[in-house]
Protein backbone atom coordinates (compact mmCIF):
# COMPACT_ATOMS: atom_id res chain seq x y z
CA UNK A 1 0.00 0.00 0.00
CA UNK A 2 2.86 2.38 0.89
CA UNK A 3 4.44 1.83 -2.55
CA UNK A 4 1.10 2.49 -4.26
CA UNK A 5 0.52 5.71 -2.28
CA UNK A 6 4.07 6.87 -2.93
CA UNK A 7 3.66 6.15 -6.66
CA UNK A 8 0.35 7.99 -6.69
CA UNK A 9 1.87 10.97 -4.87
CA UNK A 10 4.79 10.95 -7.31
CA UNK A 11 2.42 10.97 -10.31
CA UNK A 12 0.42 13.84 -8.84
CA UNK A 13 3.47 15.86 -7.77
CA UNK A 14 5.51 15.40 -10.93
CA UNK A 15 3.47 17.72 -13.16
CA UNK A 16 3.27 20.25 -10.34
CA UNK A 17 7.01 20.31 -9.85
CA UNK A 18 7.96 19.44 -13.40
CA UNK A 19 11.37 17.92 -12.94
CA UNK A 20 11.86 15.18 -15.47
CA UNK A 21 9.80 13.11 -17.90
CA UNK A 22 8.46 16.13 -19.74
CA UNK A 23 9.00 17.52 -23.20
CA UNK A 24 12.21 19.46 -23.72
CA UNK A 25 12.78 21.94 -26.50
CA UNK A 26 15.69 24.17 -27.38
CA UNK A 27 15.80 27.69 -25.99
CA UNK A 28 17.97 30.73 -26.21
CA UNK A 29 20.56 31.31 -23.50
CA UNK A 30 19.05 32.80 -20.39
CA UNK A 31 21.73 34.55 -18.33
CA UNK A 32 25.50 34.17 -18.28
CA UNK A 33 26.86 32.91 -14.97
CA UNK A 34 28.03 35.45 -12.40
CA UNK A 35 31.66 36.57 -12.41
CA UNK A 36 32.36 34.19 -9.48
CA UNK A 37 31.61 31.25 -11.77
CA UNK A 38 33.94 32.56 -14.45
CA UNK A 39 36.62 32.74 -11.74
CA UNK A 40 35.80 29.28 -10.34
CA UNK A 41 35.69 27.68 -13.80
CA UNK A 42 38.34 29.31 -16.00
CA UNK A 43 37.28 29.22 -19.63
CA UNK A 44 33.63 28.47 -18.79
CA UNK A 45 31.28 28.62 -21.75
CA UNK A 46 27.68 27.63 -22.30
CA UNK A 47 27.39 24.00 -23.37
CA UNK A 48 23.65 23.99 -23.97
CA UNK A 49 20.22 24.56 -22.58
CA UNK A 50 16.56 24.19 -23.17
CA UNK A 51 13.05 24.91 -22.10
CA UNK A 52 11.58 22.25 -19.88
CA UNK A 53 7.84 21.75 -20.25
CA UNK A 54 5.35 19.36 -18.78
CA UNK A 55 2.90 18.75 -21.61
CA UNK A 56 2.34 22.36 -22.75
CA UNK A 57 3.16 23.87 -19.34
CA UNK A 58 6.42 25.87 -19.28
CA UNK A 59 8.25 24.88 -16.08
CA UNK A 60 11.75 26.36 -16.40
CA UNK A 61 14.55 27.31 -18.76
CA UNK A 62 17.86 25.63 -18.04
CA UNK A 63 21.42 26.15 -19.14
CA UNK A 64 24.72 24.43 -18.41
CA UNK A 65 28.15 26.05 -18.33
CA UNK A 66 31.54 24.30 -18.17
CA UNK A 67 35.08 24.60 -19.48
CA UNK A 68 34.77 21.13 -21.07
CA UNK A 69 33.43 20.60 -24.56
CA UNK A 70 30.09 18.89 -25.16
CA UNK A 71 31.53 15.64 -26.48
CA UNK A 72 33.91 15.05 -23.57
CA UNK A 73 31.82 16.58 -20.73
CA UNK A 74 31.54 14.35 -17.66
CA UNK A 75 29.56 15.86 -14.79
CA UNK A 76 31.48 13.76 -12.24
CA UNK A 77 34.82 15.13 -13.42
CA UNK A 78 34.23 18.57 -14.95
CA UNK A 79 33.31 21.67 -12.94
CA UNK A 80 29.94 22.99 -14.07
CA UNK A 81 27.27 25.60 -13.44
CA UNK A 82 23.64 24.53 -13.87
CA UNK A 83 20.98 27.23 -13.84
CA UNK A 84 17.21 26.80 -13.73
CA UNK A 85 15.11 29.91 -14.40
CA UNK A 86 11.64 29.09 -13.16
CA UNK A 87 8.52 29.91 -15.14
CA UNK A 88 6.26 29.36 -12.12
CA UNK A 89 6.34 29.41 -8.31
CA UNK A 90 7.63 26.42 -6.31
CA UNK A 91 8.16 25.73 -2.61
CA UNK A 92 11.74 24.90 -1.61
CA UNK A 93 10.59 21.81 0.31
CA UNK A 94 8.91 20.44 -2.85
CA UNK A 95 12.09 21.01 -4.85
CA UNK A 96 14.02 19.07 -2.17
CA UNK A 97 11.44 16.27 -2.14
CA UNK A 98 11.49 15.92 -5.94
CA UNK A 99 15.29 15.99 -5.93
CA UNK A 100 15.28 13.10 -3.46
CA UNK A 101 12.80 11.16 -5.63
CA UNK A 102 14.93 11.64 -8.75
CA UNK A 103 18.10 10.59 -6.90
CA UNK A 104 16.35 7.55 -5.44
CA UNK A 105 15.11 6.48 -8.88
CA UNK A 106 18.66 6.55 -10.25
CA UNK A 107 20.30 5.14 -7.12
CA UNK A 108 18.09 2.40 -5.65
CA UNK A 109 21.19 1.17 -3.77
CA UNK A 110 21.06 4.16 -1.40
CA UNK A 111 19.54 3.57 2.02
CA UNK A 112 16.50 5.55 3.18
CA UNK A 113 18.60 6.99 6.02
CA UNK A 114 21.00 8.55 3.49
CA UNK A 115 18.18 9.82 1.27
CA UNK A 116 16.27 11.22 4.28
CA UNK A 117 19.40 13.08 5.42
CA UNK A 118 20.04 14.48 1.96
CA UNK A 119 16.41 15.57 1.58
CA UNK A 120 16.60 17.38 4.93
CA UNK A 121 19.81 19.14 3.91
CA UNK A 122 18.26 20.24 0.60
CA UNK A 123 15.01 21.33 2.29
CA UNK A 124 17.08 23.49 4.66
CA UNK A 125 18.88 25.05 1.68
CA UNK A 126 16.35 25.47 -1.10
CA UNK A 127 14.26 28.62 -0.84
CA UNK A 128 10.83 29.10 -2.33
CA UNK A 129 11.09 30.46 -5.87
CA UNK A 130 8.78 32.73 -7.79
CA UNK A 131 8.31 32.95 -11.53
CA UNK A 132 11.41 34.50 -13.13
CA UNK A 133 13.79 33.60 -10.28
CA UNK A 134 16.76 31.29 -10.72
CA UNK A 135 18.27 28.51 -8.67
CA UNK A 136 21.77 27.49 -9.71
CA UNK A 137 24.35 24.95 -8.68
CA UNK A 138 28.12 25.28 -9.07
CA UNK A 139 29.71 21.84 -8.87
CA UNK A 140 33.46 21.56 -8.41
CA UNK A 141 34.74 17.99 -8.12
CA UNK A 142 36.52 17.41 -4.84
CA UNK A 143 35.13 20.66 -3.40
CA UNK A 144 31.40 19.96 -3.44
CA UNK A 145 28.52 22.09 -4.60
CA UNK A 146 27.45 25.67 -4.01
CA UNK A 147 23.86 26.82 -4.51
CA UNK A 148 22.73 30.25 -5.66
CA UNK A 149 19.41 32.07 -5.87
CA UNK A 150 19.34 34.78 -8.51
CA UNK A 151 23.15 34.62 -8.70
CA UNK A 152 23.69 35.15 -4.95
CA UNK A 153 25.23 32.33 -2.87
CA UNK A 154 22.80 30.68 -0.46
CA UNK A 155 24.64 27.54 0.72
CA UNK A 156 27.59 25.24 0.10
CA UNK A 157 27.91 21.51 0.69
CA UNK A 158 31.19 19.61 0.81
CA UNK A 159 29.46 16.22 0.68
CA UNK A 160 30.83 14.83 -2.60
CA UNK A 161 28.28 12.00 -2.82
CA UNK A 162 25.31 14.35 -2.42
CA UNK A 163 26.89 16.87 -4.80
CA UNK A 164 27.27 14.27 -7.55
CA UNK A 165 23.83 12.80 -6.90
CA UNK A 166 22.21 16.22 -7.21
CA UNK A 167 23.93 17.03 -10.51
CA UNK A 168 23.04 13.54 -11.77
CA UNK A 169 19.36 14.49 -11.73
CA UNK A 170 19.95 16.37 -15.00
CA UNK A 171 23.35 15.18 -16.21
CA UNK A 172 23.69 11.44 -15.60
CA UNK A 173 22.98 9.12 -18.54
CA UNK A 174 20.40 7.39 -16.26
CA UNK A 175 18.42 10.62 -15.80
CA UNK A 176 14.67 10.30 -16.24
CA UNK A 177 14.86 12.64 -19.25
CA UNK A 178 17.88 11.74 -21.42
CA UNK A 179 16.76 14.02 -24.28
CA UNK A 180 16.79 17.04 -21.98
CA UNK A 181 20.23 15.96 -20.70
CA UNK A 182 21.53 15.94 -24.28
CA UNK A 183 20.21 19.48 -24.81
CA UNK A 184 21.90 20.71 -21.63
CA UNK A 185 25.22 19.17 -22.58
CA UNK A 186 24.89 20.54 -26.11
CA UNK A 187 24.68 17.19 -27.90
CA UNK A 188 21.43 17.96 -29.71
CA UNK A 189 19.79 21.04 -31.17
XYZ file of N, CA and C in Angstrom:
567
model
N 0.823 -1.192 0.000
C 0.000 0.000 0.000
C 0.864 1.251 0.000
N 1.956 1.216 0.810
C 2.856 2.376 0.888
C 3.455 2.691 -0.484
N 3.861 1.640 -1.216
C 4.439 1.826 -2.550
C 3.403 2.447 -3.485
N 2.160 1.941 -3.425
C 1.102 2.490 -4.262
C 0.863 3.963 -3.953
N 0.760 4.308 -2.650
C 0.523 5.714 -2.276
C 1.688 6.598 -2.690
N 2.903 6.089 -2.524
C 4.073 6.872 -2.935
C 4.076 7.086 -4.442
N 3.735 6.024 -5.199
C 3.660 6.147 -6.661
C 2.584 7.129 -7.070
N 1.439 7.065 -6.390
C 0.349 7.989 -6.690
C 0.776 9.425 -6.383
N 1.406 9.629 -5.226
C 1.874 10.971 -4.868
C 2.894 11.467 -5.871
N 3.785 10.579 -6.317
C 4.786 10.951 -7.305
C 4.125 11.393 -8.605
N 3.114 10.640 -9.057
C 2.423 10.970 -10.312
C 1.688 12.292 -10.213
N 1.127 12.568 -9.033
C 0.418 13.836 -8.844
C 1.404 14.994 -8.730
N 2.512 14.777 -8.010
C 3.465 15.858 -7.770
C 4.313 16.173 -8.983
N 4.594 15.195 -9.812
C 5.508 15.405 -10.931
C 5.077 16.546 -11.836
N 3.817 16.601 -12.293
C 3.468 17.720 -13.155
C 3.487 19.041 -12.418
N 3.252 19.003 -11.098
C 3.272 20.248 -10.339
C 4.687 20.771 -10.205
N 5.622 19.885 -9.993
C 7.007 20.312 -9.848
C 7.723 20.347 -11.171
N 7.409 19.426 -12.056
C 7.956 19.442 -13.398
C 9.435 19.175 -13.503
N 9.954 18.202 -12.767
C 11.368 17.918 -12.935
C 11.600 17.208 -14.253
N 11.511 15.922 -14.272
C 11.856 15.178 -15.469
C 10.624 14.551 -16.087
N 10.847 13.813 -17.161
C 9.802 13.112 -17.899
C 8.853 14.050 -18.615
N 9.292 15.210 -18.979
C 8.461 16.127 -19.740
C 9.022 16.279 -21.126
N 8.527 17.255 -21.852
C 9.000 17.517 -23.200
C 10.024 18.636 -23.134
N 11.174 18.441 -23.711
C 12.211 19.458 -23.725
C 12.318 20.020 -25.125
N 12.545 21.315 -25.207
C 12.782 21.941 -26.497
C 13.914 22.944 -26.340
N 14.553 23.250 -27.438
C 15.692 24.170 -27.381
C 15.228 25.557 -26.995
N 16.113 26.298 -26.334
C 15.804 27.688 -25.995
C 17.056 28.524 -26.174
N 16.850 29.805 -26.171
C 17.966 30.731 -26.211
C 18.630 30.730 -24.835
N 19.865 31.196 -24.781
C 20.557 31.310 -23.505
C 19.774 32.239 -22.595
N 19.713 31.912 -21.313
C 19.046 32.796 -20.386
C 20.075 33.828 -19.924
N 20.766 33.587 -18.839
C 21.727 34.554 -18.327
C 23.112 33.927 -18.250
N 24.157 34.715 -18.492
C 25.503 34.173 -18.278
C 25.725 33.979 -16.778
N 26.628 33.107 -16.408
C 26.863 32.911 -14.974
C 27.525 34.148 -14.373
N 27.370 34.325 -13.068
C 28.028 35.450 -12.397
C 29.548 35.381 -12.544
N 30.205 36.473 -12.305
C 31.658 36.568 -12.409
C 32.356 35.525 -11.544
N 31.762 35.196 -10.369
C 32.359 34.192 -9.483
C 32.504 32.844 -10.187
N 31.552 32.525 -11.046
C 31.611 31.255 -11.772
C 32.738 31.301 -12.791
N 32.863 32.421 -13.478
C 33.944 32.563 -14.454
C 35.302 32.424 -13.756
N 35.387 32.890 -12.499
C 36.624 32.737 -11.738
C 36.814 31.295 -11.259
N 35.716 30.646 -10.850
C 35.799 29.282 -10.338
C 36.030 28.267 -11.458
N 35.527 28.580 -12.659
C 35.687 27.678 -13.803
C 36.345 28.472 -14.935
N 37.669 28.571 -14.923
C 38.344 29.307 -15.996
C 37.959 28.743 -17.364
N 37.650 29.632 -18.278
C 37.280 29.217 -19.629
C 35.857 28.699 -19.750
N 35.014 28.959 -18.746
C 33.632 28.474 -18.791
C 32.906 29.063 -19.998
N 32.123 28.209 -20.641
C 31.277 28.619 -21.751
C 29.982 27.809 -21.691
N 28.983 28.299 -22.326
C 27.678 27.633 -22.301
C 27.725 26.394 -23.193
N 27.440 25.230 -22.592
C 27.390 23.997 -23.372
C 26.051 23.873 -24.089
N 24.971 24.129 -23.379
C 23.649 23.991 -23.967
C 22.576 24.405 -22.996
N 21.355 24.207 -23.422
C 20.221 24.565 -22.584
C 18.931 24.210 -23.273
N 17.858 24.474 -22.598
C 16.560 24.188 -23.168
C 15.439 24.659 -22.282
N 14.261 24.598 -22.830
C 13.048 24.912 -22.097
C 12.420 23.602 -21.667
N 12.202 23.455 -20.382
C 11.582 22.253 -19.877
C 10.088 22.505 -19.736
N 9.294 21.637 -20.348
C 7.840 21.750 -20.248
C 7.254 20.440 -19.775
N 6.127 20.521 -19.150
C 5.346 19.355 -18.782
C 4.067 19.471 -19.576
N 3.920 18.614 -20.575
C 2.903 18.752 -21.607
C 3.096 20.134 -22.207
N 2.156 21.031 -22.169
C 2.343 22.363 -22.748
C 2.688 23.398 -21.682
N 2.910 22.974 -20.464
C 3.158 23.870 -19.342
C 4.651 24.187 -19.217
N 5.029 25.432 -19.401
C 6.423 25.875 -19.284
C 6.811 25.847 -17.810
N 7.831 25.043 -17.463
C 8.248 24.885 -16.076
C 9.491 25.716 -15.773
N 10.543 25.553 -16.588
C 11.749 26.356 -16.399
C 12.593 26.329 -17.662
N 13.503 27.290 -17.741
C 14.550 27.306 -18.755
C 15.830 26.916 -18.029
N 16.632 26.104 -18.663
C 17.861 25.629 -18.039
C 19.036 25.884 -18.975
N 20.192 26.057 -18.369
C 21.423 26.150 -19.144
C 22.565 25.564 -18.324
N 23.560 25.065 -19.033
C 24.715 24.426 -18.406
C 25.982 25.085 -18.935
N 26.860 25.435 -18.018
C 28.150 26.050 -18.330
C 29.270 25.161 -17.818
N 30.362 25.068 -18.586
C 31.539 24.301 -18.172
C 32.717 24.739 -19.042
N 33.912 24.344 -18.640
C 35.078 24.602 -19.484
C 35.323 23.424 -20.431
N 34.628 22.313 -20.203
C 34.772 21.133 -21.068
C 33.965 21.340 -22.347
N 34.257 20.533 -23.361
C 33.427 20.604 -24.561
C 32.304 19.575 -24.443
N 31.286 19.735 -25.240
C 30.089 18.891 -25.157
C 30.390 17.403 -25.296
N 31.267 17.051 -26.210
C 31.528 15.637 -26.478
C 32.300 14.944 -25.363
N 33.120 15.690 -24.626
C 33.913 15.051 -23.571
C 33.385 15.370 -22.163
N 32.330 16.172 -22.045
C 31.819 16.578 -20.731
C 31.428 15.366 -19.892
N 31.887 15.372 -18.634
C 31.543 14.347 -17.657
C 31.230 15.087 -16.357
N 29.973 15.083 -15.965
C 29.556 15.863 -14.794
C 30.265 15.433 -13.513
N 30.787 14.208 -13.444
C 31.481 13.758 -12.236
C 32.924 14.253 -12.183
N 33.421 14.714 -13.316
C 34.818 15.131 -13.421
C 34.983 16.619 -13.691
N 34.075 17.195 -14.485
C 34.234 18.575 -14.948
C 33.421 19.559 -14.105
N 34.070 20.635 -13.642
C 33.307 21.670 -12.935
C 32.200 22.198 -13.858
N 31.056 22.503 -13.261
C 29.940 22.990 -14.074
C 29.016 23.887 -13.267
N 28.264 24.682 -13.996
C 27.265 25.598 -13.444
C 25.947 25.268 -14.133
N 24.968 24.848 -13.360
C 23.641 24.526 -13.870
C 22.668 25.568 -13.337
N 21.939 26.201 -14.252
C 20.980 27.230 -13.839
C 19.587 26.867 -14.317
N 18.619 26.991 -13.405
C 17.212 26.802 -13.732
C 16.493 28.122 -13.479
N 15.898 28.674 -14.528
C 15.112 29.907 -14.402
C 13.645 29.497 -14.457
N 12.987 29.622 -13.325
C 11.637 29.092 -13.164
C 10.586 29.945 -13.864
N 9.631 29.256 -14.457
C 8.516 29.909 -15.142
C 7.265 29.914 -14.262
N 7.378 29.378 -13.059
C 6.256 29.358 -12.116
C 6.802 29.260 -10.697
N 5.947 29.438 -9.714
C 6.337 29.407 -8.308
C 6.446 27.961 -7.801
N 7.467 27.716 -6.954
C 7.631 26.416 -6.307
C 8.119 26.621 -4.880
N 7.693 25.741 -3.997
C 8.164 25.732 -2.609
C 9.509 25.006 -2.555
N 10.431 25.520 -1.762
C 11.741 24.898 -1.613
C 11.661 23.461 -1.131
N 10.733 23.180 -0.205
C 10.593 21.814 0.306
C 10.153 20.845 -0.794
N 9.335 21.302 -1.730
C 8.909 20.445 -2.854
C 10.083 20.184 -3.796
N 10.910 21.188 -4.008
C 12.092 21.006 -4.853
C 13.009 19.959 -4.210
N 13.188 20.041 -2.888
C 14.020 19.070 -2.168
C 13.425 17.671 -2.258
N 12.119 17.566 -2.087
C 11.439 16.273 -2.143
C 11.567 15.642 -3.529
N 11.362 16.427 -4.572
C 11.490 15.915 -5.942
C 12.929 15.547 -6.242
N 13.872 16.314 -5.733
C 15.292 15.991 -5.929
C 15.592 14.630 -5.318
N 15.092 14.402 -4.113
C 15.284 13.105 -3.460
C 14.691 11.986 -4.315
N 13.457 12.187 -4.818
C 12.804 11.161 -5.628
C 13.617 10.829 -6.875
N 14.132 11.858 -7.538
C 14.929 11.644 -8.750
C 16.217 10.889 -8.421
N 16.872 11.273 -7.319
C 18.096 10.587 -6.901
C 17.785 9.133 -6.566
N 16.717 8.910 -5.841
C 16.350 7.548 -5.441
C 16.047 6.676 -6.656
N 15.400 7.244 -7.669
C 15.106 6.478 -8.881
C 16.381 6.037 -9.596
N 17.403 6.893 -9.579
C 18.659 6.549 -10.246
C 19.560 5.683 -9.373
N 19.405 5.825 -8.063
C 20.296 5.136 -7.121
C 19.506 4.309 -6.117
N 18.869 3.218 -6.566
C 18.091 2.396 -5.646
C 18.957 1.722 -4.576
N 20.276 1.768 -4.754
C 21.189 1.174 -3.775
C 21.321 2.024 -2.515
N 20.915 3.288 -2.568
C 21.058 4.157 -1.398
C 20.021 3.807 -0.338
N 20.435 3.868 0.905
C 19.542 3.568 2.019
C 18.633 4.768 2.308
N 17.444 4.489 2.836
C 16.498 5.552 3.180
C 17.125 6.570 4.134
N 17.957 6.090 5.050
C 18.596 6.994 6.019
C 19.441 8.044 5.283
N 20.185 7.617 4.290
C 20.995 8.552 3.494
C 20.092 9.517 2.730
N 19.091 8.974 2.052
C 18.176 9.818 1.274
C 17.416 10.796 2.164
N 16.976 10.340 3.336
C 16.272 11.221 4.276
C 17.184 12.371 4.709
N 18.438 12.040 5.011
C 19.397 13.079 5.418
C 19.653 14.079 4.313
N 19.808 13.584 3.092
C 20.035 14.482 1.962
C 18.817 15.366 1.719
N 17.623 14.768 1.796
C 16.413 15.571 1.580
C 16.315 16.681 2.626
N 16.637 16.359 3.878
C 16.596 17.383 4.928
C 17.602 18.498 4.639
N 18.811 18.122 4.239
C 19.813 19.144 3.909
C 19.317 20.050 2.781
N 18.747 19.438 1.734
C 18.259 20.236 0.602
C 17.068 21.099 1.003
N 16.171 20.558 1.841
C 15.013 21.334 2.292
C 15.461 22.541 3.114
N 16.542 22.375 3.880
C 17.077 23.489 4.663
C 17.725 24.558 3.776
N 18.173 24.150 2.594
C 18.884 25.054 1.683
C 17.958 25.726 0.679
N 17.111 24.946 0.028
C 16.351 25.468 -1.105
C 15.256 26.431 -0.654
N 15.310 27.649 -1.167
C 14.261 28.621 -0.844
C 13.060 28.418 -1.768
N 11.956 29.036 -1.411
C 10.833 29.101 -2.333
C 11.263 29.965 -3.511
N 10.773 29.646 -4.692
C 11.089 30.458 -5.866
C 9.797 30.963 -6.503
N 9.890 32.124 -7.062
C 8.782 32.734 -7.794
C 9.123 32.729 -9.277
N 8.113 32.873 -10.084
C 8.308 32.952 -11.533
C 9.384 33.989 -11.857
N 10.334 33.606 -12.708
C 11.414 34.505 -13.126
C 12.672 34.407 -12.284
N 12.608 33.739 -11.124
C 13.790 33.600 -10.281
C 14.599 32.383 -10.715
N 15.881 32.400 -10.364
C 16.761 31.293 -10.719
C 17.304 30.600 -9.475
N 17.482 29.299 -9.609
C 18.274 28.512 -8.670
C 19.388 27.899 -9.497
N 20.603 27.990 -8.986
C 21.771 27.493 -9.710
C 22.643 26.666 -8.791
N 23.413 25.792 -9.418
C 24.353 24.948 -8.680
C 25.711 25.017 -9.368
N 26.735 25.309 -8.596
C 28.115 25.285 -9.068
C 28.765 24.045 -8.471
N 29.069 23.073 -9.330
C 29.706 21.838 -8.869
C 31.180 21.868 -9.231
N 32.022 21.641 -8.212
C 33.462 21.558 -8.407
C 33.942 20.247 -7.794
N 34.319 19.285 -8.637
C 34.742 17.986 -8.118
C 35.803 18.121 -7.027
N 35.594 17.367 -5.966
C 36.518 17.405 -4.837
C 36.245 18.539 -3.871
N 35.450 19.522 -4.267
C 35.128 20.662 -3.400
C 33.660 20.677 -3.006
N 32.817 19.986 -3.757
C 31.398 19.961 -3.442
C 30.588 20.867 -4.341
N 29.474 21.330 -3.811
C 28.518 22.091 -4.598
C 28.099 23.350 -3.846
N 27.925 24.415 -4.587
C 27.447 25.669 -4.015
C 26.156 26.037 -4.729
N 25.157 26.443 -3.952
C 23.860 26.816 -4.507
C 23.680 28.328 -4.484
N 22.968 28.821 -5.491
C 22.730 30.246 -5.661
C 21.251 30.485 -5.948
N 20.750 31.607 -5.478
C 19.415 32.071 -5.874
C 19.621 33.427 -6.521
N 19.175 33.548 -7.744
C 19.345 34.785 -8.512
C 20.799 35.263 -8.507
N 21.735 34.302 -8.601
C 23.152 34.619 -8.696
C 23.839 34.901 -7.377
N 23.100 34.881 -6.263
C 23.693 35.150 -4.954
C 23.835 33.838 -4.185
N 25.021 33.595 -3.588
C 25.231 32.334 -2.866
C 24.243 32.166 -1.717
N 23.705 30.950 -1.575
C 22.798 30.680 -0.458
C 23.316 29.545 0.435
N 24.116 28.646 -0.102
C 24.637 27.541 0.717
C 25.711 26.786 -0.053
N 26.559 26.097 0.697
C 27.586 25.241 0.100
C 27.609 23.919 0.854
N 27.802 22.840 0.103
C 27.906 21.507 0.693
C 29.208 20.874 0.229
N 29.943 20.290 1.168
C 31.188 19.611 0.807
C 30.988 18.123 0.595
N 29.789 17.630 0.832
C 29.459 16.218 0.678
C 29.529 15.857 -0.808
N 30.597 15.165 -1.189
C 30.828 14.834 -2.600
C 29.750 13.906 -3.157
N 29.306 12.949 -2.345
C 28.282 12.005 -2.820
C 26.966 12.719 -3.097
N 26.538 13.585 -2.198
C 25.310 14.351 -2.419
C 25.477 15.304 -3.593
N 26.632 15.934 -3.700
C 26.887 16.874 -4.802
C 26.739 16.181 -6.155
N 27.365 15.025 -6.288
C 27.273 14.270 -7.550
C 25.849 13.787 -7.799
N 25.200 13.312 -6.750
C 23.830 12.799 -6.902
C 22.882 13.911 -7.342
N 23.071 15.108 -6.822
C 22.210 16.220 -7.211
C 22.423 16.573 -8.687
N 23.662 16.696 -9.108
C 23.932 17.027 -10.514
C 23.460 15.916 -11.446
N 23.480 14.685 -10.954
C 23.042 13.544 -11.765
C 21.584 13.651 -12.189
N 20.781 14.353 -11.400
C 19.355 14.494 -11.732
C 19.195 14.938 -13.187
N 20.042 15.844 -13.628
C 19.951 16.368 -14.996
C 21.015 15.798 -15.921
N 22.184 15.416 -15.366
C 23.346 15.182 -16.212
C 23.825 13.737 -16.316
N 23.294 12.836 -15.526
C 23.694 11.443 -15.604
C 22.978 10.761 -16.775
N 23.658 9.844 -17.462
C 22.976 9.118 -18.544
C 21.716 8.387 -18.084
N 21.592 8.066 -16.776
C 20.404 7.387 -16.258
C 19.293 8.357 -15.838
N 19.444 9.652 -16.154
C 18.417 10.619 -15.796
C 17.066 10.194 -16.360
N 15.999 10.671 -15.755
C 14.666 10.303 -16.235
C 14.306 11.002 -17.543
N 15.120 11.976 -17.975
C 14.859 12.644 -19.254
C 16.166 12.792 -20.043
N 16.598 11.708 -20.699
C 17.878 11.738 -21.418
C 17.912 12.743 -22.574
N 16.775 13.026 -23.201
C 16.765 14.023 -24.277
C 17.068 15.417 -23.740
N 16.506 15.734 -22.586
C 16.788 17.037 -21.979
C 18.258 17.126 -21.569
N 18.805 16.020 -21.051
C 20.233 15.961 -20.703
C 21.089 16.299 -21.921
N 20.761 15.692 -23.060
C 21.529 15.938 -24.283
C 21.474 17.420 -24.674
N 20.329 18.052 -24.502
C 20.206 19.478 -24.813
C 21.084 20.309 -23.872
N 21.078 19.970 -22.587
C 21.897 20.713 -21.631
C 23.377 20.590 -21.955
N 23.803 19.387 -22.294
C 25.221 19.171 -22.581
C 25.606 19.724 -23.947
N 24.612 19.974 -24.779
C 24.887 20.535 -26.109
C 25.095 19.475 -27.157
N 24.519 18.292 -26.942
C 24.683 17.194 -27.899
C 23.543 17.106 -28.902
N 22.522 17.929 -28.748
C 21.431 17.963 -29.713
C 20.913 19.388 -29.821
N 20.306 19.688 -30.947
C 19.791 21.042 -31.173
C 18.323 21.120 -30.868
